CSV table of C-alpha atoms and ligand atoms in Angstrom, one decimal:
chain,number,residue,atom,x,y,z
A,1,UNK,CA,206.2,152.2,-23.8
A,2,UNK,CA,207.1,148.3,-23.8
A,3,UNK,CA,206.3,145.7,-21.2
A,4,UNK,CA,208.8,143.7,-20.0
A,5,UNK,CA,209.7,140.2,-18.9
A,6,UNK,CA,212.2,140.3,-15.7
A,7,UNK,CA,213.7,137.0,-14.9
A,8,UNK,CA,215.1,136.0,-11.9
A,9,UNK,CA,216.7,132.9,-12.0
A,10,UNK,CA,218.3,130.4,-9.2
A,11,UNK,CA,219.7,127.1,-8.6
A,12,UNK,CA,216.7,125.3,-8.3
A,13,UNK,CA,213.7,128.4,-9.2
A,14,UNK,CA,213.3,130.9,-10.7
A,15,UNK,CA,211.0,134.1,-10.3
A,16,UNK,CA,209.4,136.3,-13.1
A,17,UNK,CA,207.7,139.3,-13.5
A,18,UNK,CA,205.7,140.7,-16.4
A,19,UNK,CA,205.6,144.4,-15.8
A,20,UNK,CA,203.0,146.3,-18.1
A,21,UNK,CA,203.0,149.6,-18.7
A,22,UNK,CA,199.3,149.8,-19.3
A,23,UNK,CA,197.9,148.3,-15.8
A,24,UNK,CA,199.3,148.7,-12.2
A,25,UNK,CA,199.2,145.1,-11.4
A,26,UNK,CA,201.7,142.9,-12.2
A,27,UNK,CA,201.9,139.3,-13.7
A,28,UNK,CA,204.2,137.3,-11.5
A,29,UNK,CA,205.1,133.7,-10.5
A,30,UNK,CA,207.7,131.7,-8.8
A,31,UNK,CA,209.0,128.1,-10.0
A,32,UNK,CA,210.6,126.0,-7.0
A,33,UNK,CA,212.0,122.6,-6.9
A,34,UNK,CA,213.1,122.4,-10.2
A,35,UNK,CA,214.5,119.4,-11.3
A,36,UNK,CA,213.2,117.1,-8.4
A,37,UNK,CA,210.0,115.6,-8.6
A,38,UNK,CA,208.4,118.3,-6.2
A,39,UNK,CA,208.7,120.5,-9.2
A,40,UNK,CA,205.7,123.5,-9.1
A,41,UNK,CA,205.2,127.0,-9.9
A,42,UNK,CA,202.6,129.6,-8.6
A,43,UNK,CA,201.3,133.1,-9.0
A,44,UNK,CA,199.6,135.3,-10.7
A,45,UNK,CA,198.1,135.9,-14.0
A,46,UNK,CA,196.6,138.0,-16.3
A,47,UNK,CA,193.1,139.7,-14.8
A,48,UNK,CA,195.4,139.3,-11.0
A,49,UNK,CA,193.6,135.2,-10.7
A,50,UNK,CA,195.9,133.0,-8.8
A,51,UNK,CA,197.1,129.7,-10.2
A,52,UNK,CA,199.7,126.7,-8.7
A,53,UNK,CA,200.3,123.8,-11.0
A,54,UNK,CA,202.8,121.0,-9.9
A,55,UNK,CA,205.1,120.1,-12.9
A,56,UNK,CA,206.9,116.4,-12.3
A,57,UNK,CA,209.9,116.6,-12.3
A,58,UNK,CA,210.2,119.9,-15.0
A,59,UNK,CA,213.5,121.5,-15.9
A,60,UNK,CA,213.6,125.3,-16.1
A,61,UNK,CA,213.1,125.1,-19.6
A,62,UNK,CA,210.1,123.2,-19.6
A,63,UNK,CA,208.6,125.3,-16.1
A,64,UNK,CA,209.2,128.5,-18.4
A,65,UNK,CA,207.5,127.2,-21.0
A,66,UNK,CA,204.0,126.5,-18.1
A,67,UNK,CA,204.9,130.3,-17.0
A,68,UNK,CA,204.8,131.9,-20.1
A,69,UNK,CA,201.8,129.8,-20.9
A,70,UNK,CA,200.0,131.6,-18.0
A,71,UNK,CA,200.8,134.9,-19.3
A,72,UNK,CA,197.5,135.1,-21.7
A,73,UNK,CA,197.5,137.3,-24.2
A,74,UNK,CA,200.6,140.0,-23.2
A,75,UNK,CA,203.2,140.5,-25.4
A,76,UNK,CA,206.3,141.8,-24.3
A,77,UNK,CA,209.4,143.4,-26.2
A,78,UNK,CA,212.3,142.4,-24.2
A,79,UNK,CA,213.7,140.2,-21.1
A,80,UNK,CA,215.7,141.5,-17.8
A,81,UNK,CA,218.1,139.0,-16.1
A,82,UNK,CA,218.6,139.4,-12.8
A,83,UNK,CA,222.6,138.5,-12.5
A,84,UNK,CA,224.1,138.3,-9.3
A,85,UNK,CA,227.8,138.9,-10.0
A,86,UNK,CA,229.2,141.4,-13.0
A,87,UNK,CA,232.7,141.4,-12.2
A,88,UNK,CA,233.7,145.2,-13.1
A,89,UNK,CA,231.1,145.3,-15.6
A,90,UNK,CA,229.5,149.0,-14.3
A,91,UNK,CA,225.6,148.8,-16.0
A,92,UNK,CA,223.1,147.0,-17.6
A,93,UNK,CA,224.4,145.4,-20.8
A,94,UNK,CA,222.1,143.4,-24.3
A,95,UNK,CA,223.2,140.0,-23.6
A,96,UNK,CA,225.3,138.7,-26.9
A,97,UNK,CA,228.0,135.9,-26.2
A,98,UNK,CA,230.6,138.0,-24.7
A,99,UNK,CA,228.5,138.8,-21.7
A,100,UNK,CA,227.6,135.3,-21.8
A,101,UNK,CA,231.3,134.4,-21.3
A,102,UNK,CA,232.0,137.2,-18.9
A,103,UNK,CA,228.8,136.2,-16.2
A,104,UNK,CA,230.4,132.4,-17.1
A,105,UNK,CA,233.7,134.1,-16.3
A,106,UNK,CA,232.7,135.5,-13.0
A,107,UNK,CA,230.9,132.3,-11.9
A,108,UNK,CA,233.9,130.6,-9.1
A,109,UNK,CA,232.9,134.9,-7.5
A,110,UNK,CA,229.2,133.5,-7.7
A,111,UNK,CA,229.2,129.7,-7.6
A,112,UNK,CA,225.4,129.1,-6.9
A,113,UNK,CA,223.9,132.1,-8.8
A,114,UNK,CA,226.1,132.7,-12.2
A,115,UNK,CA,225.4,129.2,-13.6
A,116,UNK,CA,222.0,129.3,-12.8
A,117,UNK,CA,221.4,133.1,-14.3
A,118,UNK,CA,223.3,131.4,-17.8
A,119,UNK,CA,220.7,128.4,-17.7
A,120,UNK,CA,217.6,131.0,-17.6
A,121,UNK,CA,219.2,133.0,-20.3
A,122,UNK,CA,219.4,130.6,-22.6
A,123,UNK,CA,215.9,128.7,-21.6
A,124,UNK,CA,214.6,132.6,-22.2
A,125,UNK,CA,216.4,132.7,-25.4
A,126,UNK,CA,215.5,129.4,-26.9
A,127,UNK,CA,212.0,130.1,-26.1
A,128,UNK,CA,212.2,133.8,-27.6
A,129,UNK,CA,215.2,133.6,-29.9
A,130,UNK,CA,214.1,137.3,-31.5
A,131,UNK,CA,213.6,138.9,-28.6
A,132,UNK,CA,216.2,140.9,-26.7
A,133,UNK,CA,217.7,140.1,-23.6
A,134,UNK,CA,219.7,142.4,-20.9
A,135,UNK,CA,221.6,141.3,-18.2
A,136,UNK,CA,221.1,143.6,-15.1
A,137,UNK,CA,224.1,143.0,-12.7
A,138,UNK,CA,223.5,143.5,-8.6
A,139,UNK,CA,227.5,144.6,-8.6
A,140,UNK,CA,227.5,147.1,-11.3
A,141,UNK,CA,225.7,149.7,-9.3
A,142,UNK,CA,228.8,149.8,-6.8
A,143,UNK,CA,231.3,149.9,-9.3
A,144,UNK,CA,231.3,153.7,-9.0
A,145,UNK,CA,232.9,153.1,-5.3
A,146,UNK,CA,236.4,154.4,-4.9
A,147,UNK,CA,239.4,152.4,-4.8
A,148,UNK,CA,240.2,153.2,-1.0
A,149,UNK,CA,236.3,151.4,-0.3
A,150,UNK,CA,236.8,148.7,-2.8
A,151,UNK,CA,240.5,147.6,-1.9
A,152,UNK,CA,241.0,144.8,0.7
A,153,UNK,CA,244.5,145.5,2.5
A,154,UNK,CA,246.4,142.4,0.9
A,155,UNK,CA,249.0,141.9,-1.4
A,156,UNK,CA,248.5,143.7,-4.2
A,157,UNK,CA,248.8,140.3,-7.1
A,158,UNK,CA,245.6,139.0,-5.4
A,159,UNK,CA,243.7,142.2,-7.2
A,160,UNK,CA,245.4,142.5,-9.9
A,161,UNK,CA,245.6,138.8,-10.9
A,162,UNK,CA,242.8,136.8,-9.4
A,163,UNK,CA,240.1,139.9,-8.7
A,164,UNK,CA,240.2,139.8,-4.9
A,165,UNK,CA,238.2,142.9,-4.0
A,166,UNK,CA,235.4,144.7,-2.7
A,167,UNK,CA,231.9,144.6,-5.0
A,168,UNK,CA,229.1,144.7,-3.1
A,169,UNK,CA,225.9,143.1,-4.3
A,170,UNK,CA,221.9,144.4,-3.6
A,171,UNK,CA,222.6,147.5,-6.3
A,172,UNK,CA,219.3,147.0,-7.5
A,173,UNK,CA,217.7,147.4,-4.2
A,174,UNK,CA,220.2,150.1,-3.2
A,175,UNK,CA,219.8,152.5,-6.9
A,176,UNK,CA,215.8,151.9,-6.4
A,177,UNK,CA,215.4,153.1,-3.0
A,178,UNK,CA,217.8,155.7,-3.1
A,179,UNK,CA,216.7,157.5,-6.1
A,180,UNK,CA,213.1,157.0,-4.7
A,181,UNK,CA,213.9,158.6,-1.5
A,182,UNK,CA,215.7,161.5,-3.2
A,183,UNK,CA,212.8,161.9,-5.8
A,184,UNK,CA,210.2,161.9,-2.9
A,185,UNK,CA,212.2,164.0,-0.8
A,186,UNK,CA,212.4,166.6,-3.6
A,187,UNK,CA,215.7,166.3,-5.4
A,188,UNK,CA,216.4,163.1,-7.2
A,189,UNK,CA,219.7,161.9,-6.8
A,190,UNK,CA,220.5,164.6,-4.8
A,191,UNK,CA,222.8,164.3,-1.5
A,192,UNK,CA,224.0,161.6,0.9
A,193,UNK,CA,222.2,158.8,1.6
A,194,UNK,CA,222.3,155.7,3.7
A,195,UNK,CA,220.5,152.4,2.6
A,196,UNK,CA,219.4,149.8,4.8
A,197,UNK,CA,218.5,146.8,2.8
A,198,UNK,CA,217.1,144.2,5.3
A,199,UNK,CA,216.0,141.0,4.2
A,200,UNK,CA,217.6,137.5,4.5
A,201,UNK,CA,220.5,139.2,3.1
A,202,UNK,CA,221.1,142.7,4.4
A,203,UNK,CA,223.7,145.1,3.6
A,204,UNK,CA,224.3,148.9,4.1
A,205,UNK,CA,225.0,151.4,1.2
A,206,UNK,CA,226.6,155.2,1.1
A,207,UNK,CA,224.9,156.6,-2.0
A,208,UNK,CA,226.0,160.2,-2.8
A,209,UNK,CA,224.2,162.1,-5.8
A,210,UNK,CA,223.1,159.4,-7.1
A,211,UNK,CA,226.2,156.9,-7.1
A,212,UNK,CA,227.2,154.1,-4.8
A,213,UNK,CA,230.3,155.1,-2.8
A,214,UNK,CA,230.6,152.3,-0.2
A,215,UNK,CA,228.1,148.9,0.5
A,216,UNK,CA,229.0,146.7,3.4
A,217,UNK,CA,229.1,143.6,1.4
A,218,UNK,CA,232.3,142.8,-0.4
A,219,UNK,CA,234.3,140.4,-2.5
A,220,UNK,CA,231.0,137.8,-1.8
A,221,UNK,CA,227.8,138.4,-0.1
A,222,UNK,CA,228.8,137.4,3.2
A,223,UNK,CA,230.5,140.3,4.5
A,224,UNK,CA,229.4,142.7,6.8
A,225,UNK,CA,225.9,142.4,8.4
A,226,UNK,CA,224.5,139.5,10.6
A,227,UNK,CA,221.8,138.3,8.3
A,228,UNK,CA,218.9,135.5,8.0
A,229,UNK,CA,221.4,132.8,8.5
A,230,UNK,CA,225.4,134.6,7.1
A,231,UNK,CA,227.8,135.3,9.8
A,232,UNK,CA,228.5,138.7,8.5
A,233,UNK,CA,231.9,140.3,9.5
A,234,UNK,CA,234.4,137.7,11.5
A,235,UNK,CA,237.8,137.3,12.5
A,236,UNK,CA,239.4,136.0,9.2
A,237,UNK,CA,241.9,133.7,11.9
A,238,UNK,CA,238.4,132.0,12.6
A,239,UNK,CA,239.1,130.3,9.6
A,240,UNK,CA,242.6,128.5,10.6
A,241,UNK,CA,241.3,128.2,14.1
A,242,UNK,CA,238.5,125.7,12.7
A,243,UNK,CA,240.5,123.9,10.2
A,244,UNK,CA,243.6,123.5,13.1
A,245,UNK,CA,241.7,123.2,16.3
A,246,UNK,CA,238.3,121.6,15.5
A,247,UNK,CA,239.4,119.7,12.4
A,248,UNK,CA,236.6,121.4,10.0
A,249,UNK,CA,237.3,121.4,6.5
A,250,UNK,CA,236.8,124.4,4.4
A,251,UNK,CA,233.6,123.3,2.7
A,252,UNK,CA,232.1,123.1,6.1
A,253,UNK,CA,233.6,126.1,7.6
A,254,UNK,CA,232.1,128.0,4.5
A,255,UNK,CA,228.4,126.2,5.1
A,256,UNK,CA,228.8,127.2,8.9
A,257,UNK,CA,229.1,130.8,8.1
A,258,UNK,CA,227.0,131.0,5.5
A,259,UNK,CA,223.9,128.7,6.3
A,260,UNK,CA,224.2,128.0,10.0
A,261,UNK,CA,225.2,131.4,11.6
A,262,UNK,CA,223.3,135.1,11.8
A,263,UNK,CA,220.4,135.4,13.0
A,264,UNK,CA,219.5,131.4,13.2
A,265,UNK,CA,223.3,130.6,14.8
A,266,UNK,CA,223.1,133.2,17.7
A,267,UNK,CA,218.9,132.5,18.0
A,268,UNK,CA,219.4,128.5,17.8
A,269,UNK,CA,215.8,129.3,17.1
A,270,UNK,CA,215.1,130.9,13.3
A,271,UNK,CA,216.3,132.8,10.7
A,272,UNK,CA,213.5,134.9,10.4
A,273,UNK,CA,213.4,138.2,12.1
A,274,UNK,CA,209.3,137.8,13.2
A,275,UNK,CA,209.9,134.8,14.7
A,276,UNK,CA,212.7,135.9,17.0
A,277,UNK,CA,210.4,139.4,17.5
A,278,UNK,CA,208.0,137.3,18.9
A,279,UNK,CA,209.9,135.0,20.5
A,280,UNK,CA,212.0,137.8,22.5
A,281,UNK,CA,208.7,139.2,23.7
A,282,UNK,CA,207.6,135.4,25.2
A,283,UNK,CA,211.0,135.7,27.5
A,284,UNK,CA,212.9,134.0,24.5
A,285,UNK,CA,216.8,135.6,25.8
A,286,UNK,CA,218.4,133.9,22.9
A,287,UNK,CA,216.1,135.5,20.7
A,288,UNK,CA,216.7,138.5,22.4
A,289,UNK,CA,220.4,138.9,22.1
A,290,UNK,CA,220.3,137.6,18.3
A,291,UNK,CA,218.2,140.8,17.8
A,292,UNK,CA,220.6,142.9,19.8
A,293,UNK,CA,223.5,142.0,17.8
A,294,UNK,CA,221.5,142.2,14.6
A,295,UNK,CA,220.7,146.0,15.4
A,296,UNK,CA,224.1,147.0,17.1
A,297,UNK,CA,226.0,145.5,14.1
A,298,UNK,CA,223.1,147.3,11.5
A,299,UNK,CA,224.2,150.6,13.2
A,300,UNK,CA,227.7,150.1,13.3
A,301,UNK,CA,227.7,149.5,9.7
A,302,UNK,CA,225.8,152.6,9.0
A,303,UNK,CA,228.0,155.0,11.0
A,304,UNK,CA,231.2,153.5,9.2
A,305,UNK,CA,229.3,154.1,5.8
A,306,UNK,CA,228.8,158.1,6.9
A,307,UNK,CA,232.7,158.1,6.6
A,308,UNK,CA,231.7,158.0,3.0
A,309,UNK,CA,229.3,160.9,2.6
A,310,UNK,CA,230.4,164.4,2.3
A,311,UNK,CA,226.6,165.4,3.6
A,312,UNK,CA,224.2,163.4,5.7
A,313,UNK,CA,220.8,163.9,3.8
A,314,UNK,CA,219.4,160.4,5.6
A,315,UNK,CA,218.5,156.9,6.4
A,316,UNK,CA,216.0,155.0,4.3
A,317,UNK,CA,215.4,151.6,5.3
A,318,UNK,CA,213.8,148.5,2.8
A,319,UNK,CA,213.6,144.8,2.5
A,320,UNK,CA,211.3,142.2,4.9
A,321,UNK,CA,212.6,143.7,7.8
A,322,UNK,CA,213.1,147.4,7.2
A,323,UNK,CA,210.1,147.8,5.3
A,324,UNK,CA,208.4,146.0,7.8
A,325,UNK,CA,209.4,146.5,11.2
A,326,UNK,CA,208.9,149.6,12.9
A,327,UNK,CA,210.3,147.6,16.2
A,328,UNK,CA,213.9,147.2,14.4
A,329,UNK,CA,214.0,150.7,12.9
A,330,UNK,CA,213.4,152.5,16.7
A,331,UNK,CA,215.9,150.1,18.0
A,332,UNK,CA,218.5,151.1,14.7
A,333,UNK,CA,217.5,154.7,14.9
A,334,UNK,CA,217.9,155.0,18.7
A,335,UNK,CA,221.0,153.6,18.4
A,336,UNK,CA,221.9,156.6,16.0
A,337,UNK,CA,220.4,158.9,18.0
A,338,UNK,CA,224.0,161.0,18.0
A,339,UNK,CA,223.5,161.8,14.3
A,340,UNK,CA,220.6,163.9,15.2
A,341,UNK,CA,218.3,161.2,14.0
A,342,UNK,CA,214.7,160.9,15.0
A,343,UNK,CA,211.8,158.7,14.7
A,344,UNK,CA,208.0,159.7,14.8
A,345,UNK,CA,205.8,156.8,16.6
A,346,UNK,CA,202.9,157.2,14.7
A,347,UNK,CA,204.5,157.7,11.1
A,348,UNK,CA,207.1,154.6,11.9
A,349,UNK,CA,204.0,152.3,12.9
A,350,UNK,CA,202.2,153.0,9.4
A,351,UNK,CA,203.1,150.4,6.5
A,352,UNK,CA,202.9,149.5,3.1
A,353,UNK,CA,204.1,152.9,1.5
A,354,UNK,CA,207.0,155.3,0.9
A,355,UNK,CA,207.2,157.6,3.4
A,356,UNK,CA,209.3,159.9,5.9
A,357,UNK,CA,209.1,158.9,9.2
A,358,UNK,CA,211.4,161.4,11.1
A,359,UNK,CA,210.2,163.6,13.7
A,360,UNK,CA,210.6,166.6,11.3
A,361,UNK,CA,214.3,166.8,12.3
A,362,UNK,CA,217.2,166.5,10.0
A,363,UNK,CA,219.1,163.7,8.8
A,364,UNK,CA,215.5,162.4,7.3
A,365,UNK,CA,214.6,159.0,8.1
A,366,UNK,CA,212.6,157.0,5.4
A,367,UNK,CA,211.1,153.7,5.0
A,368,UNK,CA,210.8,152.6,1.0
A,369,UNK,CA,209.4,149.3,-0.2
A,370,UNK,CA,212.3,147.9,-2.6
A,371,UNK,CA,211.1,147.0,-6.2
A,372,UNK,CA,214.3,145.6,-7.9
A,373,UNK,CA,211.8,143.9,-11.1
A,374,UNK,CA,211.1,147.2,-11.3
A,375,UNK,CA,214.7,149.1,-12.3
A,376,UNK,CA,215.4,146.1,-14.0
A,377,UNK,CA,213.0,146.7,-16.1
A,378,UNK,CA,213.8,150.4,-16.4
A,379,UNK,CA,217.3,149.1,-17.2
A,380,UNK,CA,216.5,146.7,-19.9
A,381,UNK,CA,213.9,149.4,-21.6
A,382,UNK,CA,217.2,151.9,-21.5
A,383,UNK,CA,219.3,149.3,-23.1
A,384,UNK,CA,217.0,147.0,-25.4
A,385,UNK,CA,214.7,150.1,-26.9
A,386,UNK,CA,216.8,153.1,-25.9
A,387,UNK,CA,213.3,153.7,-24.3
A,388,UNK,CA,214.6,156.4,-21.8
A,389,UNK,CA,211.7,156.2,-19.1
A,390,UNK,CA,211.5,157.1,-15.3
A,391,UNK,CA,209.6,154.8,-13.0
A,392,UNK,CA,206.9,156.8,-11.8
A,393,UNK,CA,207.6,157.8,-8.0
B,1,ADP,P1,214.6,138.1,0.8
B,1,ADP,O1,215.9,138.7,1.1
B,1,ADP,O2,214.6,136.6,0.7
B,1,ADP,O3,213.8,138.8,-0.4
B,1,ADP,P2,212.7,139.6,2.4
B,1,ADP,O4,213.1,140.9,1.9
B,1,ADP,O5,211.3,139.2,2.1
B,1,ADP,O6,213.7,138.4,2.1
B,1,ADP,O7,212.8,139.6,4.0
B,1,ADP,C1,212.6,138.5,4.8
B,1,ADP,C2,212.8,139.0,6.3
B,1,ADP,O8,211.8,140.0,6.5
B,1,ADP,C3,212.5,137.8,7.3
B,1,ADP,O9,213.5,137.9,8.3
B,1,ADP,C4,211.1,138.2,7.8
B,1,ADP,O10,210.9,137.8,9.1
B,1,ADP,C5,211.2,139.7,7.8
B,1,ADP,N1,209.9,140.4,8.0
B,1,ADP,C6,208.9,140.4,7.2
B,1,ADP,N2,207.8,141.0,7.8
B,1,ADP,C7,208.2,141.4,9.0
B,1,ADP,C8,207.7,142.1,10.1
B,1,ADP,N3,206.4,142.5,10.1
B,1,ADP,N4,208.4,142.3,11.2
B,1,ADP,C9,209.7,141.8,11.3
B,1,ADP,N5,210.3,141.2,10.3
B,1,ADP,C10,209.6,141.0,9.2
């Protein structure tokens, strides 16, 4: 079996993973500030040692270059892209220049992630010409969602000619967990699932044997779920209402919703969900209610995404916050309490670790850490070296 290079690449970073088939530690590392003269990278190399080395004012190119340096002696066979937006594209594909042109393609649906996804490719590329490459696409996973979930109720030209519809996005995340869950719970890809992925994004996911057949994020990532700092769901008329009453233009209307609202809007205090935990339990009431909405919303979503299932199997929560806090998933579970979900005290304060967390009762309720480097690896092995593995659950 091959180890492989996964690459995810941003604006101004990047993160990578080597994952090796041979050891169960990974090597790792995260490049920030790229392009400014705060340029570093960190992580961890071969034999698990930690490094950080500031880099001037390095490029991607030449902070890849550092990163690969620290790899040591591991070779690896092939390199996963993480790519945000895939249009309709519905799995993992070998890069070659028409997918090139097609993530370029989808870039105004992905304006700060597609560009920067086509920058590491071909930093990756010059750097390991013979190698190959995959592109592993967070929409494709929801491209087996049904035209009723993925429609938005406008006319129809805007579909048809510009692509204004439903995608969803975390389908790494979602495919991971779910298949874990199913695997653990003793029939993989069996039954109907919801997903909880909770991090600074969040979003919700119906996955039925196997397939994704409803996410609450949509046409872009802001949809749906209050998150670190998106809005989620709003009235679309909030949009005029700014422009007309307040004089906002577009651009700042977009920033509002996407950098200034969810949890740090309502909180005026943080984006992050420990933060407000802690704050809410000092008497913090703005704290409080941003956590209230967060889990009302979070549950809301979850019994709209039942709609989608034919059988309830259950929950499974991941990310930061649902792999994390056992405070959010009582208050999210409680709140389902209807469905005939449970929670056990003891199992739900454990951490670290896949595991069932129910009372015994049914629908299940699971917690199960995300590993996205890891399917995208699996991905790229199935595509670059028709390597058919499992990840081992
Ligand atoms: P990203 O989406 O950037 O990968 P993460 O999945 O790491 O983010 O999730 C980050 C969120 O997880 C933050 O809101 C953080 O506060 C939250 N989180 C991490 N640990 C805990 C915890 N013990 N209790 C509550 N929230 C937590």
């Amino acid at each position: 079996m091959s180890n492989i290079l996964v690459i995810n690449c941003g604006s101004s970073s990047f993160k990578y993973a080597l994952i090796l088939q041979d050891y169960d530690y990974r090597i790792y590392g995260l490049a920030e500030n790229l392009g400014t003269p705060n340029a570093r990278i960190s992580g961890v190399t071969f034999g698990n040692e930690k490094f950080q080395i500031d880099l001037g004012q390095a490029d991607h190119k030449e902070a890849l270059a550092v990163a690969m340096s620290r790899i040591g002696q591991v070779n690896f066979d092939a390199i996963g892209h993480r790519v945000v937006h895939g249009g309709n594209i519905t799995s993992a594909r070998l890069i070659d220049d028409d997918v090139i042109q097609h993530i370029k393609d989808m870039s105004p649906l992905a304006p700060l992630h597609n560009p920067a996804h086509i920058v590491g490719i071909e930093a990756t590329a010059q750097l390991y010409p013979d190698l190959p490459q995959v592109a592993v696409f967070d929409t494709a996973f929801h491209q087996s969602m049904p035209e009723k979930a993925y429609r938005y109720a406008l006319p129809q030209a805007l579909y048809h000619e510009h692509g204004i519809r439903r995608y969803g996005f975390h389908g790494t995340s979602h495919a991971y967990v779910s298949e874990r869950a199913s695997t653990l719970a003793g029939a993989k890809n069996q039954g109907g699932w919801l997903v909880a992925h909770l991090g600074n994004g969040c979003s919700t996911c119906a996955v039925w044997n196997g397939q994704s057949l409803d996410t609450s994020m949509g046409f872009t990532p802001l949809e749906g779920l209050v998150m670190g700092t998106r809005s989620g769901d709003v009235d679309p008329s909030l949009h005029y209402f700014l422009a007309k009453n307040l004089g906002w233009d577009i651009e700042k209307i977009d920033r509002t919703l996407n950098r200034d609202s969810g949890l740090l809007g309502l909180s005026g205090l943080s984006n992050d969900m420990r933060t407000l935990i802690d704050a809410a339990e000092q008497g913090n009431e703005n704290a409080a209610l941003a956590i209230e909405v967060f889990v009302y919303r979070l549950a809301k979503s979850l019994a709209a995404m039942s709609c989608a299932l034919p059988e309830l199997t259950g929950l499974i929560f991941t990310g930061g916050i649902g792999e994390n806090s056992a405070y959010i998933r009582e208050k999210v579970v409680a709140t389902l309490s209807h469905f005939g979900f449970s929670i056990d005290a003891e199992k739900n304060n454990l951490r670290g670790q896949a595991m069932r967390i129910d009372a015994g009762t049914n629908p299940q309720v699971w917690v199960v850490p995300t590993d996205e480097e890891a399917r995208i690896a699996q991905e790229t092995r199935q595509v670059a070296l028709a390597e058919t593995t499992t990840i081992a659950y």
